[in-house]
PDB file of C-alpha atoms in Angstrom:
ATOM      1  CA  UNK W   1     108.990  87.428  79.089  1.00 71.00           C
ATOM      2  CA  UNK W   2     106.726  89.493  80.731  1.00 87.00           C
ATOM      3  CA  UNK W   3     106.492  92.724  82.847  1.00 95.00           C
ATOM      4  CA  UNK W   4     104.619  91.885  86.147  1.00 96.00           C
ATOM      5  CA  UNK W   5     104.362  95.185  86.591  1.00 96.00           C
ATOM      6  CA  UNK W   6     101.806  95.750  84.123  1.00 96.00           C
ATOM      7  CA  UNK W   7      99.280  93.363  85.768  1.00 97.00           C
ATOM      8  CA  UNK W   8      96.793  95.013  87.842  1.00 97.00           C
ATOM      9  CA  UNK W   9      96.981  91.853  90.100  1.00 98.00           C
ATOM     10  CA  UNK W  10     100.599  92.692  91.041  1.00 98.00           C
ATOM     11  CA  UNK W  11     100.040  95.893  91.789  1.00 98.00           C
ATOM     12  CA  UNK W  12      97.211  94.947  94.211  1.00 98.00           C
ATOM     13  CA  UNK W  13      99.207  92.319  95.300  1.00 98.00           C
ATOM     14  CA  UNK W  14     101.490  95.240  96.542  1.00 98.00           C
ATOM     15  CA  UNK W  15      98.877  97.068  97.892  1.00 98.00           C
ATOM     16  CA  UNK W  16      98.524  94.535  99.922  1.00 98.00           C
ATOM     17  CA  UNK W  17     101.660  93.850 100.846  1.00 98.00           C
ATOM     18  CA  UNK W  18     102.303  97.539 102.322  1.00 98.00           C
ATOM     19  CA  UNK W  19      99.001  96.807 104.404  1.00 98.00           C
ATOM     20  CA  UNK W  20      99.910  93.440 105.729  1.00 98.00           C
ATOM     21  CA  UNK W  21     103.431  95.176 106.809  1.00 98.00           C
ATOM     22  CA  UNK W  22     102.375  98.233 108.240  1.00 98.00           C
ATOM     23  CA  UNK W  23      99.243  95.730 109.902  1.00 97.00           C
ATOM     24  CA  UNK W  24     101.784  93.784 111.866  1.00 98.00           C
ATOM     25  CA  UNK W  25     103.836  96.384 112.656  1.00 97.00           C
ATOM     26  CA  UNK W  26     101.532  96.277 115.766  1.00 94.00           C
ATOM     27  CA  UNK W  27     102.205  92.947 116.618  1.00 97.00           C
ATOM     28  CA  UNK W  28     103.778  92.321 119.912  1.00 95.00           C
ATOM     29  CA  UNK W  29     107.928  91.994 120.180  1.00 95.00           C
ATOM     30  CA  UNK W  30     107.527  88.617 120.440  1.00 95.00           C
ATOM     31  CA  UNK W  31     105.878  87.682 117.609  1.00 94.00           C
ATOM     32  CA  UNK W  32     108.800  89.442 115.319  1.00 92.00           C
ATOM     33  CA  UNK W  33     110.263  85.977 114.366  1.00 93.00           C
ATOM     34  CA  UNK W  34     107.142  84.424 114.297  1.00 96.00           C
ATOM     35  CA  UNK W  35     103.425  84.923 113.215  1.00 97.00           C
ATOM     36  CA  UNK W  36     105.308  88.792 112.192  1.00 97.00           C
ATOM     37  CA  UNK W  37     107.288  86.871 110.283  1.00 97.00           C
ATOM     38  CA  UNK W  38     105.168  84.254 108.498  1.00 98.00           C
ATOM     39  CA  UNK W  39     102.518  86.976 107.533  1.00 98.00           C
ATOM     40  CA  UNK W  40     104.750  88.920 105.801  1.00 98.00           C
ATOM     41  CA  UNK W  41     106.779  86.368 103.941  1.00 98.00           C
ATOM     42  CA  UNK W  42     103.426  84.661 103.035  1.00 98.00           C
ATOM     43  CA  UNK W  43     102.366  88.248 101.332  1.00 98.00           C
ATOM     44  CA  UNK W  44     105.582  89.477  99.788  1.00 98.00           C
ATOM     45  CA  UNK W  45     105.748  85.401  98.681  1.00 98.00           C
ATOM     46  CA  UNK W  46     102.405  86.212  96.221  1.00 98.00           C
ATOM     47  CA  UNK W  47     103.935  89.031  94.756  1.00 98.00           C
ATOM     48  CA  UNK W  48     107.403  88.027  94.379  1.00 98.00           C
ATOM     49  CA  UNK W  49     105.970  84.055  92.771  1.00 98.00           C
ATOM     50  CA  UNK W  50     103.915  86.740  90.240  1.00 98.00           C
ATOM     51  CA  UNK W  51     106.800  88.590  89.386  1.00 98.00           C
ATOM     52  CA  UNK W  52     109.041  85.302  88.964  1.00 97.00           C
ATOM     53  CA  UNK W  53     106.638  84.009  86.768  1.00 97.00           C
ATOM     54  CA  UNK W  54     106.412  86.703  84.638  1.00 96.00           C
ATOM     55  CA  UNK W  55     110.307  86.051  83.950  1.00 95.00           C
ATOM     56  CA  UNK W  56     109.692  82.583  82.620  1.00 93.00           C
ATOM     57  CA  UNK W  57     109.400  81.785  79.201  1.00 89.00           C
ATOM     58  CA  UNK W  58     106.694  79.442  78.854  1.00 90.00           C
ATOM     59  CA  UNK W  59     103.072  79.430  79.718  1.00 93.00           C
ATOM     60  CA  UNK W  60     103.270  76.240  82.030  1.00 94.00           C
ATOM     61  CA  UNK W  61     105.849  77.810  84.480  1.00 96.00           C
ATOM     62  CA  UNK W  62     104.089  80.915  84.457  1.00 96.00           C
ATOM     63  CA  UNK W  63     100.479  79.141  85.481  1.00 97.00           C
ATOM     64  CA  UNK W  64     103.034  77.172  87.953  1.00 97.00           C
ATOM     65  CA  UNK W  65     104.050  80.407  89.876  1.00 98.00           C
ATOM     66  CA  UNK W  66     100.741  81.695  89.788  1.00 98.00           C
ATOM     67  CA  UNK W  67      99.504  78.672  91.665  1.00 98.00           C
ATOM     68  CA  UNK W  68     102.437  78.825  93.955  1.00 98.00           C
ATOM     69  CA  UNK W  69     101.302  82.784  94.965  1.00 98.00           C
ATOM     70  CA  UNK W  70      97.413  81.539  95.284  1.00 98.00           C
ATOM     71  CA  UNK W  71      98.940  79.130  97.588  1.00 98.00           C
ATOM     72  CA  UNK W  72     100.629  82.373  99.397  1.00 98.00           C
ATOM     73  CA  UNK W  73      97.214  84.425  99.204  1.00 98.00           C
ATOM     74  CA  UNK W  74      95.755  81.264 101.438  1.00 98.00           C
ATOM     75  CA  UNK W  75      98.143  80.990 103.560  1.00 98.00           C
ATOM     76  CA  UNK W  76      98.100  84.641 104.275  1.00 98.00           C
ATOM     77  CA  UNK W  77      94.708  84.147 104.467  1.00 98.00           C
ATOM     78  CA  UNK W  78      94.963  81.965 107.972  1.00 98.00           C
ATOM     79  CA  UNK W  79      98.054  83.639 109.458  1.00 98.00           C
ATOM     80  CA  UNK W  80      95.395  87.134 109.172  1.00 98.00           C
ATOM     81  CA  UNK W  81      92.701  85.011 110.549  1.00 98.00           C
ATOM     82  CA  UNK W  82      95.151  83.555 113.328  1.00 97.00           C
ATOM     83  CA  UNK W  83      96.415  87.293 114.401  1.00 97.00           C
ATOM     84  CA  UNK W  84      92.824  87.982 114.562  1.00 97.00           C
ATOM     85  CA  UNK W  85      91.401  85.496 117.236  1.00 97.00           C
ATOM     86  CA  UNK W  86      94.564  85.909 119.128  1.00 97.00           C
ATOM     87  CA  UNK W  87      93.808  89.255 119.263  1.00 96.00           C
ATOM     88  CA  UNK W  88      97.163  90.752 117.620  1.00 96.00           C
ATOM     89  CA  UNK W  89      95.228  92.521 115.083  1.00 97.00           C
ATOM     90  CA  UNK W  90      91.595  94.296 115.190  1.00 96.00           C
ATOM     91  CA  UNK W  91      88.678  92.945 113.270  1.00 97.00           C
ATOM     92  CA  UNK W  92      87.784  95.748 111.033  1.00 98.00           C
ATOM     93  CA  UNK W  93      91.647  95.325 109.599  1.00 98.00           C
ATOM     94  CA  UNK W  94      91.714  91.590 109.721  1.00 98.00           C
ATOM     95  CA  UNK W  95      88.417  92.274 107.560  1.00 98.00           C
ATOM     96  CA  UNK W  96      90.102  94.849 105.128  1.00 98.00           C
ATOM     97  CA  UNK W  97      92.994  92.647 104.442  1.00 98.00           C
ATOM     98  CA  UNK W  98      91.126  89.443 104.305  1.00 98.00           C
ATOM     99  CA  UNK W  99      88.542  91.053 101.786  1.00 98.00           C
ATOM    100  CA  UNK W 100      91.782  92.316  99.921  1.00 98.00           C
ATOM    101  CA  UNK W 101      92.986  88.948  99.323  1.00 98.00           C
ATOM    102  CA  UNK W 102      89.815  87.464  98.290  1.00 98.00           C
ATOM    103  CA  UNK W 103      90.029  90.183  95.464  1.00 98.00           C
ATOM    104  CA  UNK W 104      93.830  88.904  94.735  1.00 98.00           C
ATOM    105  CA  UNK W 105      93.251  85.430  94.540  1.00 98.00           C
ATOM    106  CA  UNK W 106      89.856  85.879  92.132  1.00 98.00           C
ATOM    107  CA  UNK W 107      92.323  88.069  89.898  1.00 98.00           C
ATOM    108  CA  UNK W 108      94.615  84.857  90.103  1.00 98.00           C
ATOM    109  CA  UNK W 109      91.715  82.571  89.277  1.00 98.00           C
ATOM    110  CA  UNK W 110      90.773  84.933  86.390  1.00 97.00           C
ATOM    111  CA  UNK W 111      93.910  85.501  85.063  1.00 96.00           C
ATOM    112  CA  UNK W 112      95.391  81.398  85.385  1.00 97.00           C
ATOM    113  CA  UNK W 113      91.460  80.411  83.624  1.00 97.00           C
ATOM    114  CA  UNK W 114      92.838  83.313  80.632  1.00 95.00           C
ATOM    115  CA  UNK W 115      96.232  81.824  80.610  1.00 92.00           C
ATOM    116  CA  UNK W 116      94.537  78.071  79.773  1.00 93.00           C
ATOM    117  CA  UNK W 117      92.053  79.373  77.504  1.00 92.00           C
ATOM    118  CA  UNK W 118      94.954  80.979  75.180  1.00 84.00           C
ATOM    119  CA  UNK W 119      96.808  77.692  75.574  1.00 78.00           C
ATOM    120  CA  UNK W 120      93.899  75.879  74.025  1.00 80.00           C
ATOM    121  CA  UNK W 121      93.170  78.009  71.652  1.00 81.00           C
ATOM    122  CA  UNK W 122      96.444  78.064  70.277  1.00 76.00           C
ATOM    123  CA  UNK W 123      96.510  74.081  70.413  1.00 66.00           C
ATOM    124  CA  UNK W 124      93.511  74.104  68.537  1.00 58.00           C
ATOM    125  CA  UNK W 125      94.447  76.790  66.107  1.00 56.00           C
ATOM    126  CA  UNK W 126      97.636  74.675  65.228  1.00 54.00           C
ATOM    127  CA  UNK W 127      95.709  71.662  64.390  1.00 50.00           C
ATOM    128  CA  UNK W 128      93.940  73.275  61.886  1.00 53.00           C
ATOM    129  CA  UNK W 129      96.494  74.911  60.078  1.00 50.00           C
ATOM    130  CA  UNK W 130      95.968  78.272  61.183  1.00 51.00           C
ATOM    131  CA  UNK W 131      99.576  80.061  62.084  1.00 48.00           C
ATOM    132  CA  UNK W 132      99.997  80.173  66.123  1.00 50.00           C
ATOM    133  CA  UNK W 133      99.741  83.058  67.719  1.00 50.00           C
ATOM    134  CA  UNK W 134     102.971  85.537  68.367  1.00 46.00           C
TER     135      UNK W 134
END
């Protein structure tokens, strides 16, 4: 088990997250229980997959979750770019955030490569006799 709160992609995950809220807190009424809605569960849902995954016990469900909040960071990615050209949010903050999540899902890339490369290395370390990794 792991603490997600010791990854620095968590914690600009929820960086993030505080922008994206207080970002749409500008959205029209209207929009509450929709795009409102689907931004912010698409942001919380990166962080919240990172922390889950960090509860699992093996290596494959972790990668799995990590996958599942990429898939969150581009979906965020279009409901930013959608609030944009309908005007709901400016484009110097649609160009913060969006620049924000390009960091976040190259910390995902970087850390899910890592995660693989100690999986194969352990493999491979276990083949040849040498004791695995604790």
């Amino acid at each position: 088990m792991r603490d997600f709160r010791k990854l620095k992609v968590w914690h600009k995950v929820h960086s993030l997250t505080l922008a994206v809220y207080e970002a749409t807190r500008r959205f029209p009424k209207e929009e509450l229980f929709g795009l409102t809605s689907q931004t912010r569960r698409a942001s919380v849902s990166i962080g919240a997959n990172i922390a889950e995954g960090c509860g699992r016990t093996g290596r494959g469900e972790f990668l799995q979750f990590l996958n599942i909040a990429f898939g969150s960071a581009s979906e965020l990615e279009y409901h930013l770019l959608l609030a944009a050209d309908l005007h709901l949010m400016d484009r110097p903050t649609h160009d913060r955030l969006h620049d924000e999540i390009r960091q976040v899902k190259k910390m995902l890339t970087s850390l899910m490569q890592t995660i693989r490369q100690d999986s194969r290395n352990q493999s491979t370390s276990q083949f040849r006799g040498a004791p695995p990794k604790h």
